Structure formats: C-alpha cells, structure tokens
Amino acid sequence: MILTVKTRVKTEFVDITSEVNRLLASTGSVVDGLCFLYVPHTTAAVTINESADPSVRKDILKVLNDIVPWEAGYRHLEGNSPAHIKSTLVGASEWIAVENNRLVLGTWQGLFFCEFDGPRNRKVHVRVVPG
Amino acid sequence: MILTVKTRVKTEFVDITSEVNRLLASTGSVVDGLCFLYVPHTTAAVTINESADPSVRKDILKVLNDIVPWEAGYRHLEGNSPAHIKSTLVGASEWIAVENNRLVLGTWQGLFFCEFDGPRNRKVHVRVVPG
Amino acid sequence: MILTVKTRVKTEFVDITSEVNRLLASTGSVVDGLCFLYVPHTTAAVTINESADPSVRKDILKVLNDIVPWEAGYRHLEGNSPAHIKSTLVGASEWIAVENNRLVLGTWQGLFFCEFDGPRNRKVHVRVVPG
C-alpha cells in the first residue's frame, strides 16, 4: 500500500497517524501484525514522537535544522545536502505493531512524515507482516 | 511480551540484554527468528552499542546531551523537548536476530534502553517474528 | 547470509547495493518479502541515502564527523568513542522491501555501509522475511 503526502514548506513534520490507520482499516483482513513504513526518498524520513502538543514536532525540527548547518562548503551541487543528512539521522523507516487494523502506539505517540526538502509530493510505503 | 525498566536519573543508558534473553528463554517455543523491541514512550529510545566497557555508553550519552541544547527557547512548555529530540535521533525500536531463544549480537554488542527524561517506570514491547 | 565489506580508511560510506542484490539473486527462491540488514559491529552502521552523486555520502560523513567531536574528554580509553556515538546516531540495521530477488529502493536511494573506525574487515548480516 502507498500513502501520499503533500508537503507545503521547506521543512516540516506531518502527522500521518490517522491516514495510516485509515489505510490499515481499508484492508479489512489483518488483525495482528507489524506495520512497516518506508520512505523511498533521500531527503525525507519517518519518526515516532509526541502528537498531543504540536510544539514538540516544531522543537525537534528546529534543533535538527540547528545541528545540520545550511551552509558548510557542501560538495553536492543541488544545494540540499542538509536534507540528505537529516534523512540519515532520522531514518527511512519505522515499525509499529498493529492490532485490529490499528497502530499500537504509546499514549503520547504519533507517526510523522519528516520533510527536509519541500514542498513536494511524497510517498510512504506501508506493509503489514503477520506475527 | 513486555519488559519493565526502572530508571534512576534524568538521562542514562540501561543494559537490558540479559533481561531480554531471560524473557526469550521463558517462552520456550521459538528457535529462530527476529526480535522486535519497541519503546512506547516519546522521551526514551533503544539502541545497540558496546556493553563490555560501561564508559562507552557514558560517552554516547554525554555527546547526545551536548548536541541537543538543554535550553533553546523551546515552545513545548513541559520542559522536556531535549528528551523528545534525542528520542527521534536514536529511535524507538531495534531488530535483532534470535537463535535458540537468545539474541544474536556481535561480540561487543549489547542492547540499551535510553532514558532521556527520567527517573521513570518504563516499558519495552518485545515480539519475535519467525523467519 | 553474510556480506563482507573491506573498508580502507578511518571513516567512509561504502555503497553495498549491488553486493546485496547479488546475494539476493544467488538464493533464487524468494520472490517477495522484506530484507533485514544488520551490522554486528559497534563502530559502524548502515543507512539508505542517495547513490547517484558520490558527493552526497561525503557531505553526510563530513557533517557527522563535525557533529561528534574527535576529542571531548572521553572516558573510553580505546580512543574510538566518536565511532560508537555515530553508530548509535545512524543505527545498526535497515529494512528494505524485496521483489523478484531485488531490493525495492526509491529512484535515488542506495544502501551504504558506514565505517566510523576503519580500516577494517566488516560484516553485514542479511535476512529475508516473507510478507
């Protein structure tokens, strides 16, 4: 299954928890298992963090943007090396348990698509493995 | 299966290798597979690193605490944004092969629960997928 | 299955995409599934990022080497604490879908072994889970 994500600015965290749950509900067949979420892009990532207070994702993004300098004599001429670096720091995939076609997240957890070189039309590959 | 971890200070790495092996041994049934470890918290993480010399985990934690500033005009008013950021940098899950009900780790590898906002009572979800 | 990687310098990213595809092709039996790649070392890692322009991996490595100081009063006396820290930041494993015995990567994605304390002879464990 593929989820599409439309990002609006250069860097942002988009909460995709509801969309993934909707996708899992639409399959109807899996009850228990593990959900694999994979970003096929090299300037984006996925992460799990607090969804209750939107300030948290802004603080995370701010520090990521502070840690990785926008200018540093980069060799890659496209100008988006900072996005590639953040992608490797955060990671291209996540795994989350699924029960009754819903993600089993902790109380405060949500699932976020991390855009580091937007705005763009992005994809997240979603698979469920039984077990 | 769920492992409980009691942390004692603000930030620390707790070696949980033996506890996970004990949990795997208690099931009795699985011989080969892959073990999924998942932290349902947003201010903690799991990582794999050297267990032989306890200095290594202290050095890792020290640099993580240096990289992510304790004060940076954070918007999140709970005061634990640095913990949320470290959680995303290190990650909420790990996968390790299992043979004969024991984790298949490299010679120097151990499994660590990473507390970034302790002390607290924490959980690690443990599942084994055949294959 | 085990892939061997010979690294040549202190820190480098080695593109192992072709070697993993060759390994998957040599099994002959799996058609669809998920590939688990695991580094049994504590001073190395694996990541997915752009393979088209070799400058990208150099930029990523440069910033990782900038973020984690070479000297910081480390307690671990072996002198390779920076490598252990980078290993935890990037991570010991990756998962990638497999179809027809080939990794399903995004257009620009490649798979990289990350050496942080070379030169050494290294290993990557490779498993495929059906599903």
mmCIF file of C-alpha atoms in Angstrom:
data_model
loop_
_atom_site.group_PDB
_atom_site.id
_atom_site.type_symbol
_atom_site.label_atom_id
_atom_site.label_comp_id
_atom_site.label_asym_id
_atom_site.label_seq_id
_atom_site.Cartn_x
_atom_site.Cartn_y
_atom_site.Cartn_z
ATOM 1 C CA MET A 1 0.000 0.000 0.000
ATOM 2 C CA ILE A 2 1.139 3.545 -0.673
ATOM 3 C CA LEU A 3 0.266 6.704 1.245
ATOM 4 C CA THR A 4 0.773 10.031 -0.498
ATOM 5 C CA VAL A 5 1.843 13.096 1.485
ATOM 6 C CA LYS A 6 1.764 16.640 0.128
ATOM 7 C CA THR A 7 4.189 18.888 1.995
ATOM 8 C CA ARG A 8 3.866 22.668 1.965
ATOM 9 C CA VAL A 9 7.140 24.188 3.133
ATOM 10 C CA LYS A 10 10.897 23.518 3.134
ATOM 11 C CA THR A 11 10.995 21.529 6.399
ATOM 12 C CA GLU A 12 8.045 20.197 8.379
ATOM 13 C CA PHE A 13 6.752 17.169 10.310
ATOM 14 C CA VAL A 14 3.365 15.943 9.037
ATOM 15 C CA ASP A 15 1.281 13.762 11.404
ATOM 16 C CA ILE A 16 0.247 10.744 9.294
ATOM 17 C CA THR A 17 -1.140 8.554 12.120
ATOM 18 C CA SER A 18 -4.789 8.879 11.060
ATOM 19 C CA GLU A 19 -4.010 8.316 7.391
ATOM 20 C CA VAL A 20 -2.077 5.129 8.139
ATOM 21 C CA ASN A 21 -4.891 3.863 10.407
ATOM 22 C CA ARG A 22 -7.396 4.618 7.638
ATOM 23 C CA LEU A 23 -5.244 2.674 5.160
ATOM 24 C CA LEU A 24 -4.993 -0.289 7.561
ATOM 25 C CA ALA A 25 -8.762 -0.229 8.167
ATOM 26 C CA SER A 26 -9.409 -0.282 4.410
ATOM 27 C CA THR A 27 -7.674 -3.666 4.019
ATOM 28 C CA GLY A 28 -10.117 -5.353 6.365
ATOM 29 C CA SER A 29 -8.175 -8.608 6.642
ATOM 30 C CA VAL A 30 -5.186 -8.261 9.014
ATOM 31 C CA VAL A 31 -5.861 -8.411 12.749
ATOM 32 C CA ASP A 32 -2.472 -8.699 14.429
ATOM 33 C CA GLY A 33 0.936 -7.985 12.999
ATOM 34 C CA LEU A 34 3.705 -5.489 12.493
ATOM 35 C CA CYS A 35 3.437 -2.489 10.207
ATOM 36 C CA PHE A 36 6.475 -1.427 8.154
ATOM 37 C CA LEU A 37 6.571 2.183 6.967
ATOM 38 C CA TYR A 38 9.192 3.100 4.377
ATOM 39 C CA VAL A 39 10.067 6.417 2.737
ATOM 40 C CA PRO A 40 11.501 5.920 -0.789
ATOM 41 C CA HIS A 41 13.066 9.401 -0.710
ATOM 42 C CA THR A 42 16.577 10.545 0.268
ATOM 43 C CA THR A 43 15.650 13.989 1.618
ATOM 44 C CA ALA A 44 12.828 12.889 3.942
ATOM 45 C CA ALA A 45 12.290 10.445 6.823
ATOM 46 C CA VAL A 46 9.728 8.978 9.249
ATOM 47 C CA THR A 47 9.755 9.185 13.029
ATOM 48 C CA ILE A 48 7.588 8.429 16.056
ATOM 49 C CA ASN A 49 7.165 11.157 18.678
ATOM 50 C CA GLU A 50 4.601 13.147 20.652
ATOM 51 C CA SER A 51 1.462 14.062 18.725
ATOM 52 C CA ALA A 52 -0.556 15.735 21.538
ATOM 53 C CA ASP A 53 1.292 19.062 21.595
ATOM 54 C CA PRO A 54 2.218 20.342 18.096
ATOM 55 C CA SER A 55 5.039 22.358 19.717
ATOM 56 C CA VAL A 56 7.054 19.159 20.213
ATOM 57 C CA ARG A 57 7.467 18.451 16.499
ATOM 58 C CA LYS A 58 8.428 22.110 15.932
ATOM 59 C CA ASP A 59 11.107 21.892 18.641
ATOM 60 C CA ILE A 60 12.509 18.669 17.155
ATOM 61 C CA LEU A 61 12.652 20.191 13.685
ATOM 62 C CA LYS A 62 14.243 23.392 14.979
ATOM 63 C CA VAL A 63 17.089 21.521 16.650
ATOM 64 C CA LEU A 64 17.627 19.275 13.606
ATOM 65 C CA ASN A 65 17.857 22.430 11.489
ATOM 66 C CA ASP A 66 20.315 23.896 14.028
ATOM 67 C CA ILE A 67 22.522 20.764 14.262
ATOM 68 C CA VAL A 68 22.925 20.381 10.495
ATOM 69 C CA PRO A 69 24.310 23.621 9.006
ATOM 70 C CA TRP A 70 22.553 25.065 5.921
ATOM 71 C CA GLU A 71 25.935 26.089 4.512
ATOM 72 C CA ALA A 72 29.119 24.097 5.073
ATOM 73 C CA GLY A 73 31.040 24.038 1.822
ATOM 74 C CA TYR A 74 28.972 21.065 0.638
ATOM 75 C CA ARG A 75 30.226 19.202 -2.471
ATOM 76 C CA HIS A 76 26.773 18.138 -3.683
ATOM 77 C CA LEU A 77 25.753 20.921 -6.076
ATOM 78 C CA GLU A 78 21.975 20.522 -5.782
ATOM 79 C CA GLY A 79 22.075 22.525 -2.527
ATOM 80 C CA ASN A 80 20.073 20.003 -0.491
ATOM 81 C CA SER A 81 22.842 18.191 1.386
ATOM 82 C CA PRO A 82 21.384 19.272 4.764
ATOM 83 C CA ALA A 83 18.187 17.378 3.841
ATOM 84 C CA HIS A 84 20.167 14.216 2.950
ATOM 85 C CA ILE A 85 21.995 14.388 6.281
ATOM 86 C CA LYS A 86 18.780 14.770 8.312
ATOM 87 C CA SER A 87 17.312 11.848 6.388
ATOM 88 C CA THR A 88 20.153 9.576 7.565
ATOM 89 C CA LEU A 89 19.962 10.912 11.157
ATOM 90 C CA VAL A 90 16.210 10.259 11.485
ATOM 91 C CA GLY A 91 15.928 7.203 9.230
ATOM 92 C CA ALA A 92 13.895 5.987 6.252
ATOM 93 C CA SER A 93 11.640 3.524 8.060
ATOM 94 C CA GLU A 94 9.674 2.672 11.216
ATOM 95 C CA TRP A 95 7.953 -0.444 12.535
ATOM 96 C CA ILE A 96 4.818 -0.326 14.684
ATOM 97 C CA ALA A 97 2.648 -3.181 15.995
ATOM 98 C CA VAL A 98 -0.902 -3.463 14.592
ATOM 99 C CA GLU A 99 -3.938 -4.838 16.420
ATOM 100 C CA ASN A 100 -7.445 -4.932 14.951
ATOM 101 C CA ASN A 101 -6.166 -2.923 11.963
ATOM 102 C CA ARG A 102 -4.937 -0.054 14.134
ATOM 103 C CA LEU A 103 -1.395 1.017 15.014
ATOM 104 C CA VAL A 104 -0.459 0.164 18.615
ATOM 105 C CA LEU A 105 1.158 3.414 19.711
ATOM 106 C CA GLY A 106 2.050 4.596 23.205
ATOM 107 C CA THR A 107 -0.280 7.150 24.845
ATOM 108 C CA TRP A 108 1.618 10.173 23.539
ATOM 109 C CA GLN A 109 2.994 8.698 20.324
ATOM 110 C CA GLY A 110 2.113 9.700 16.781
ATOM 111 C CA LEU A 111 3.714 8.876 13.437
ATOM 112 C CA PHE A 112 5.314 11.698 11.466
ATOM 113 C CA PHE A 113 6.470 12.132 7.906
ATOM 114 C CA CYS A 114 9.578 14.345 8.056
ATOM 115 C CA GLU A 115 10.017 16.693 5.108
ATOM 116 C CA PHE A 116 13.518 18.154 4.845
ATOM 117 C CA ASP A 117 13.481 19.491 1.238
ATOM 118 C CA GLY A 118 9.923 20.535 0.439
ATOM 119 C CA PRO A 119 7.467 21.429 -0.683
ATOM 120 C CA ARG A 120 6.990 18.182 -2.620
ATOM 121 C CA ASN A 121 4.594 15.326 -3.312
ATOM 122 C CA ARG A 122 5.884 12.385 -1.288
ATOM 123 C CA LYS A 123 5.134 8.716 -0.739
ATOM 124 C CA VAL A 124 5.214 6.327 2.219
ATOM 125 C CA HIS A 125 5.177 2.591 1.506
ATOM 126 C CA VAL A 126 3.099 0.645 4.044
ATOM 127 C CA ARG A 127 3.242 -3.135 4.569
ATOM 128 C CA VAL A 128 1.902 -5.409 7.298
ATOM 129 C CA VAL A 129 3.762 -8.584 8.281
ATOM 130 C CA PRO A 130 1.798 -11.159 10.300
ATOM 131 C CA GLY A 131 3.244 -12.130 13.679
ATOM 132 C CA MET B 1 5.744 -9.596 25.894
ATOM 133 C CA ILE B 2 6.560 -6.531 27.944
ATOM 134 C CA LEU B 3 9.779 -5.728 29.773
ATOM 135 C CA THR B 4 9.654 -3.132 32.543
ATOM 136 C CA VAL B 5 12.621 -0.831 33.149
ATOM 137 C CA LYS B 6 13.008 1.376 36.212
ATOM 138 C CA THR B 7 15.335 4.309 35.537
ATOM 139 C CA ARG B 8 17.024 6.238 38.314
ATOM 140 C CA VAL B 9 18.309 9.530 36.940
ATOM 141 C CA LYS B 10 17.474 12.161 34.293
ATOM 142 C CA THR B 11 19.460 10.557 31.461
ATOM 143 C CA GLU B 12 21.022 7.100 31.382
ATOM 144 C CA PHE B 13 21.573 4.001 29.232
ATOM 145 C CA VAL B 14 20.358 0.785 30.911
ATOM 146 C CA ASP B 15 21.777 -2.510 29.596
ATOM 147 C CA ILE B 16 18.714 -4.745 29.045
ATOM 148 C CA THR B 17 20.435 -7.568 27.118
ATOM 149 C CA SER B 18 20.151 -10.138 29.930
ATOM 150 C CA GLU B 19 16.532 -9.247 30.708
ATOM 151 C CA VAL B 20 15.510 -9.654 27.059
ATOM 152 C CA ASN B 21 17.338 -13.005 26.847
ATOM 153 C CA ARG B 22 15.575 -14.134 30.029
ATOM 154 C CA LEU B 23 12.213 -13.117 28.518
ATOM 155 C CA LEU B 24 13.004 -15.012 25.285
ATOM 156 C CA ALA B 25 14.093 -18.098 27.261
ATOM 157 C CA SER B 26 10.825 -18.013 29.236
ATOM 158 C CA THR B 27 8.738 -18.501 26.064
ATOM 159 C CA GLY B 28 10.371 -21.838 25.324
ATOM 160 C CA SER B 29 8.910 -22.183 21.849
ATOM 161 C CA VAL B 30 10.743 -20.003 19.293
ATOM 162 C CA VAL B 31 14.068 -21.245 17.964
ATOM 163 C CA ASP B 32 14.948 -18.944 15.087
ATOM 164 C CA GLY B 33 13.562 -15.581 14.196
ATOM 165 C CA LEU B 34 13.840 -11.841 14.508
ATOM 166 C CA CYS B 35 13.188 -9.953 17.718
ATOM 167 C CA PHE B 36 11.418 -6.571 17.579
ATOM 168 C CA LEU B 37 11.952 -4.222 20.523
ATOM 169 C CA TYR B 38 9.708 -1.172 20.759
ATOM 170 C CA VAL B 39 9.625 1.706 23.233
ATOM 171 C CA PRO B 40 6.068 3.152 23.599
ATOM 172 C CA HIS B 41 7.474 6.401 25.039
ATOM 173 C CA THR B 42 8.374 9.697 23.335
ATOM 174 C CA THR B 43 11.225 10.720 25.656
ATOM 175 C CA ALA B 44 13.176 7.442 25.547
ATOM 176 C CA ALA B 45 14.717 5.132 22.925
ATOM 177 C CA VAL B 46 16.568 1.843 22.340
ATOM 178 C CA THR B 47 19.991 1.367 20.811
ATOM 179 C CA ILE B 48 22.641 -1.298 20.241
ATOM 180 C CA ASN B 49 26.216 -0.488 21.214
ATOM 181 C CA GLU B 50 29.214 -1.736 23.203
ATOM 182 C CA SER B 51 28.367 -3.403 26.507
ATOM 183 C CA ALA B 52 31.871 -4.514 27.608
ATOM 184 C CA ASP B 53 33.147 -1.124 28.794
ATOM 185 C CA PRO B 54 30.482 0.927 30.650
ATOM 186 C CA SER B 55 32.421 4.083 29.686
ATOM 187 C CA VAL B 56 31.182 3.784 26.102
ATOM 188 C CA ARG B 57 27.510 4.308 26.991
ATOM 189 C CA LYS B 58 28.504 7.282 29.187
ATOM 190 C CA ASP B 59 30.429 8.854 26.297
ATOM 191 C CA ILE B 60 27.493 8.361 23.906
ATOM 192 C CA LEU B 61 25.074 9.920 26.398
ATOM 193 C CA LYS B 62 27.418 12.824 27.103
ATOM 194 C CA VAL B 63 27.670 13.767 23.421
ATOM 195 C CA LEU B 64 23.903 13.381 22.892
ATOM 196 C CA ASN B 65 23.397 15.736 25.843
ATOM 197 C CA ASP B 66 25.959 18.136 24.312
ATOM 198 C CA ILE B 67 24.468 18.062 20.792
ATOM 199 C CA VAL B 68 20.906 18.775 21.928
ATOM 200 C CA PRO B 69 20.846 22.006 23.986
ATOM 201 C CA TRP B 70 19.005 21.937 27.343
ATOM 202 C CA GLU B 71 17.737 25.443 26.696
ATOM 203 C CA ALA B 72 16.914 26.767 23.230
ATOM 204 C CA GLY B 73 13.738 28.807 23.506
ATOM 205 C CA TYR B 74 11.643 25.632 23.188
ATOM 206 C CA ARG B 75 7.894 26.096 22.537
ATOM 207 C CA HIS B 76 6.836 22.897 24.346
ATOM 208 C CA LEU B 77 6.102 24.076 27.898
ATOM 209 C CA GLU B 78 6.711 20.766 29.688
ATOM 210 C CA GLY B 79 10.457 21.451 29.583
ATOM 211 C CA ASN B 80 11.425 18.070 28.125
ATOM 212 C CA SER B 81 11.885 18.940 24.451
ATOM 213 C CA PRO B 82 15.559 17.835 24.576
ATOM 214 C CA ALA B 83 14.341 14.339 25.528
ATOM 215 C CA HIS B 84 11.874 14.249 22.609
ATOM 216 C CA ILE B 85 14.637 15.269 20.205
ATOM 217 C CA LYS B 86 17.064 12.575 21.453
ATOM 218 C CA SER B 87 14.254 10.032 21.139
ATOM 219 C CA THR B 88 13.896 10.813 17.420
ATOM 220 C CA LEU B 89 17.695 10.851 16.871
ATOM 221 C CA VAL B 90 18.211 7.411 18.473
ATOM 222 C CA GLY B 91 14.895 5.794 17.521
ATOM 223 C CA ALA B 92 12.009 3.952 19.169
ATOM 224 C CA SER B 93 12.827 0.430 18.002
ATOM 225 C CA GLU B 94 15.508 -2.141 17.186
ATOM 226 C CA TRP B 95 15.530 -5.539 15.477
ATOM 227 C CA ILE B 96 17.926 -8.335 16.444
ATOM 228 C CA ALA B 97 18.113 -11.926 15.174
ATOM 229 C CA VAL B 98 17.234 -14.697 17.662
ATOM 230 C CA GLU B 99 18.668 -18.229 17.688
ATOM 231 C CA ASN B 100 17.787 -20.833 20.287
ATOM 232 C CA ASN B 101 15.879 -18.185 22.239
ATOM 233 C CA ARG B 102 18.905 -15.887 22.536
ATOM 234 C CA LEU B 103 19.665 -12.570 20.850
ATOM 235 C CA VAL B 104 22.345 -12.921 18.139
ATOM 236 C CA LEU B 105 24.536 -9.941 18.954
ATOM 237 C CA GLY B 106 28.034 -9.122 17.729
ATOM 238 C CA THR B 107 30.953 -9.773 20.108
ATOM 239 C CA TRP B 108 30.863 -6.308 21.654
ATOM 240 C CA GLN B 109 27.168 -5.527 21.242
ATOM 241 C CA GLY B 110 24.620 -5.082 23.992
ATOM 242 C CA LEU B 111 21.066 -3.722 23.951
ATOM 243 C CA PHE B 112 20.344 -0.489 25.813
ATOM 244 C CA PHE B 113 17.226 1.265 26.995
ATOM 245 C CA CYS B 114 17.920 5.003 26.639
ATOM 246 C CA GLU B 115 16.284 7.193 29.268
ATOM 247 C CA PHE B 116 16.229 10.889 28.340
ATOM 248 C CA ASP B 117 13.648 12.214 30.845
ATOM 249 C CA GLY B 118 13.916 10.093 33.988
ATOM 250 C CA PRO B 119 13.645 8.823 36.546
ATOM 251 C CA ARG B 120 10.549 6.881 35.450
ATOM 252 C CA ASN B 121 8.988 3.434 35.175
ATOM 253 C CA ARG B 122 9.304 2.455 31.524
ATOM 254 C CA LYS B 123 8.259 -0.365 29.189
ATOM 255 C CA VAL B 124 9.794 -2.146 26.223
ATOM 256 C CA HIS B 125 7.494 -4.218 23.991
ATOM 257 C CA VAL B 126 9.170 -7.415 22.758
ATOM 258 C CA ARG B 127 7.923 -9.576 19.862
ATOM 259 C CA VAL B 128 9.526 -12.380 17.870
ATOM 260 C CA VAL B 129 8.717 -12.884 14.182
ATOM 261 C CA PRO B 130 9.629 -16.270 12.661
ATOM 262 C CA GLY B 131 11.983 -16.220 9.670
ATOM 263 C CA MET C 1 23.583 -14.781 4.664
ATOM 264 C CA ILE C 2 26.649 -12.683 5.382
ATOM 265 C CA LEU C 3 28.173 -9.942 3.269
ATOM 266 C CA THR C 4 31.803 -8.992 3.908
ATOM 267 C CA VAL C 5 32.942 -5.393 3.494
ATOM 268 C CA LYS C 6 36.590 -4.322 3.446
ATOM 269 C CA THR C 7 36.953 -0.669 4.400
ATOM 270 C CA ARG C 8 40.056 1.349 3.510
ATOM 271 C CA VAL C 9 40.111 4.494 5.631
ATOM 272 C CA LYS C 10 39.047 5.781 9.073
ATOM 273 C CA THR C 11 35.564 6.913 8.051
ATOM 274 C CA GLU C 12 33.749 6.180 4.808
ATOM 275 C CA PHE C 13 30.382 5.182 3.310
ATOM 276 C CA VAL C 14 30.608 2.099 1.072
ATOM 277 C CA ASP C 15 27.778 1.548 -1.437
ATOM 278 C CA ILE C 16 26.723 -2.103 -0.950
ATOM 279 C CA THR C 17 23.516 -2.040 -3.039
ATOM 280 C CA SER C 18 24.910 -4.206 -5.858
ATOM 281 C CA GLU C 19 26.502 -6.714 -3.465
ATOM 282 C CA VAL C 20 23.222 -7.168 -1.576
ATOM 283 C CA ASN C 21 21.298 -7.598 -4.846
ATOM 284 C CA ARG C 22 23.872 -10.186 -5.983
ATOM 285 C CA LEU C 23 23.428 -12.044 -2.680
ATOM 286 C CA LEU C 24 19.628 -11.983 -3.018
ATOM 287 C CA ALA C 25 19.850 -13.217 -6.623
ATOM 288 C CA SER C 26 22.083 -16.108 -5.542
ATOM 289 C CA THR C 27 19.345 -17.553 -3.295
ATOM 290 C CA GLY C 28 16.978 -17.997 -6.199
ATOM 291 C CA SER C 29 13.947 -18.805 -4.077
ATOM 292 C CA VAL C 30 12.432 -15.669 -2.513
ATOM 293 C CA VAL C 31 10.231 -13.501 -4.697
ATOM 294 C CA ASP C 32 8.551 -11.007 -2.385
ATOM 295 C CA GLY C 33 9.460 -10.047 1.139
ATOM 296 C CA LEU C 34 11.381 -7.709 3.377
ATOM 297 C CA CYS C 35 15.151 -7.681 3.654
ATOM 298 C CA PHE C 36 16.775 -7.117 7.063
ATOM 299 C CA LEU C 37 20.351 -5.810 7.075
ATOM 300 C CA TYR C 38 22.233 -5.895 10.365
ATOM 301 C CA VAL C 39 25.716 -4.717 11.315
ATOM 302 C CA PRO C 40 27.181 -6.796 14.216
ATOM 303 C CA HIS C 41 29.700 -4.034 14.991
ATOM 304 C CA THR C 42 29.544 -1.126 17.470
ATOM 305 C CA THR C 43 31.656 1.359 15.495
ATOM 306 C CA ALA C 44 29.821 1.062 12.166
ATOM 307 C CA ALA C 45 26.258 1.389 10.825
ATOM 308 C CA VAL C 46 24.024 1.074 7.749
ATOM 309 C CA THR C 47 21.976 3.798 6.090
ATOM 310 C CA ILE C 48 19.920 4.466 2.978
ATOM 311 C CA ASN C 49 20.647 7.638 1.022
ATOM 312 C CA GLU C 50 21.440 8.996 -2.439
ATOM 313 C CA SER C 51 23.722 6.816 -4.530
ATOM 314 C CA ALA C 52 23.713 8.796 -7.811
ATOM 315 C CA ASP C 53 26.090 11.580 -6.751
ATOM 316 C CA PRO C 54 29.020 10.329 -4.611
ATOM 317 C CA SER C 55 29.298 13.859 -3.153
ATOM 318 C CA VAL C 56 26.179 13.269 -1.061
ATOM 319 C CA ARG C 57 27.710 10.489 1.042
ATOM 320 C CA LYS C 58 30.827 12.637 1.541
ATOM 321 C CA ASP C 59 28.715 15.557 2.753
ATOM 322 C CA ILE C 60 26.797 13.311 5.174
ATOM 323 C CA LEU C 61 30.010 11.856 6.555
ATOM 324 C CA LYS C 62 31.605 15.307 6.885
ATOM 325 C CA VAL C 63 28.742 16.653 8.981
ATOM 326 C CA LEU C 64 28.626 13.502 11.150
ATOM 327 C CA ASN C 65 32.361 13.963 11.758
ATOM 328 C CA ASP C 66 31.712 17.648 12.583
ATOM 329 C CA ILE C 67 28.774 16.993 14.947
ATOM 330 C CA VAL C 68 30.591 14.367 17.011
ATOM 331 C CA PRO C 69 33.857 15.834 18.354
ATOM 332 C CA TRP C 70 37.051 13.756 17.911
ATOM 333 C CA GLU C 71 38.225 14.878 21.344
ATOM 334 C CA ALA C 72 35.863 15.555 24.250
ATOM 335 C CA GLY C 73 37.450 14.142 27.378
ATOM 336 C CA TYR C 74 36.042 10.698 26.569
ATOM 337 C CA ARG C 75 36.183 8.056 29.338
ATOM 338 C CA HIS C 76 36.521 5.073 26.979
ATOM 339 C CA LEU C 77 40.280 4.587 26.666
ATOM 340 C CA GLU C 78 40.327 2.878 23.259
ATOM 341 C CA GLY C 79 40.010 6.285 21.602
ATOM 342 C CA ASN C 80 37.073 5.343 19.337
ATOM 343 C CA SER C 81 34.146 6.826 21.284
ATOM 344 C CA PRO C 82 33.254 9.107 18.335
ATOM 345 C CA ALA C 83 32.715 5.961 16.228
ATOM 346 C CA HIS C 84 30.438 4.410 18.874
ATOM 347 C CA ILE C 85 28.373 7.616 19.018
ATOM 348 C CA LYS C 86 27.958 7.805 15.208
ATOM 349 C CA SER C 87 26.937 4.134 15.236
ATOM 350 C CA THR C 88 24.036 4.909 17.595
ATOM 351 C CA LEU C 89 23.031 8.053 15.659
ATOM 352 C CA VAL C 90 22.837 6.234 12.298
ATOM 353 C CA GLY C 91 21.747 2.796 13.534
ATOM 354 C CA ALA C 92 22.792 -0.852 13.233
ATOM 355 C CA SER C 93 20.075 -2.035 10.856
ATOM 356 C CA GLU C 94 17.836 -1.228 7.891
ATOM 357 C CA TRP C 95 14.808 -2.887 6.293
ATOM 358 C CA ILE C 96 14.078 -2.739 2.553
ATOM 359 C CA ALA C 97 11.336 -4.468 0.535
ATOM 360 C CA VAL C 98 12.427 -7.159 -1.932
ATOM 361 C CA GLU C 99 10.678 -8.054 -5.199
ATOM 362 C CA ASN C 100 11.945 -10.690 -7.620
ATOM 363 C CA ASN C 101 15.119 -11.010 -5.545
ATOM 364 C CA ARG C 102 15.972 -7.315 -5.861
ATOM 365 C CA LEU C 103 15.844 -4.516 -3.291
ATOM 366 C CA VAL C 104 12.932 -2.121 -3.899
ATOM 367 C CA LEU C 105 14.672 1.221 -3.478
ATOM 368 C CA GLY C 106 13.462 4.698 -4.425
ATOM 369 C CA THR C 107 14.876 6.256 -7.606
ATOM 370 C CA TRP C 108 17.805 7.941 -5.866
ATOM 371 C CA GLN C 109 18.298 5.508 -2.993
ATOM 372 C CA GLY C 110 21.275 3.256 -2.398
ATOM 373 C CA LEU C 111 22.338 1.209 0.613
ATOM 374 C CA PHE C 112 25.523 2.187 2.431
ATOM 375 C CA PHE C 113 27.786 0.503 4.947
ATOM 376 C CA CYS C 114 29.040 3.278 7.254
ATOM 377 C CA GLU C 115 32.585 2.792 8.549
ATOM 378 C CA PHE C 116 33.415 5.021 11.519
ATOM 379 C CA ASP C 117 36.570 3.308 12.842
ATOM 380 C CA GLY C 118 38.377 1.777 9.875
ATOM 381 C CA PRO C 119 40.108 0.416 8.042
ATOM 382 C CA ARG C 120 38.700 -2.999 8.989
ATOM 383 C CA ASN C 121 37.146 -6.197 7.656
ATOM 384 C CA ARG C 122 33.427 -5.911 8.394
ATOM 385 C CA LYS C 123 30.259 -7.979 8.088
ATOM 386 C CA VAL C 124 26.635 -7.295 7.266
ATOM 387 C CA HIS C 125 24.047 -9.957 8.157
ATOM 388 C CA VAL C 126 21.307 -10.250 5.533
ATOM 389 C CA ARG C 127 17.936 -11.995 6.047
ATOM 390 C CA VAL C 128 14.717 -12.029 4.056
ATOM 391 C CA VAL C 129 11.348 -12.346 5.789
ATOM 392 C CA PRO C 130 8.390 -13.353 3.590
ATOM 393 C CA GLY C 131 5.418 -10.980 3.512
#
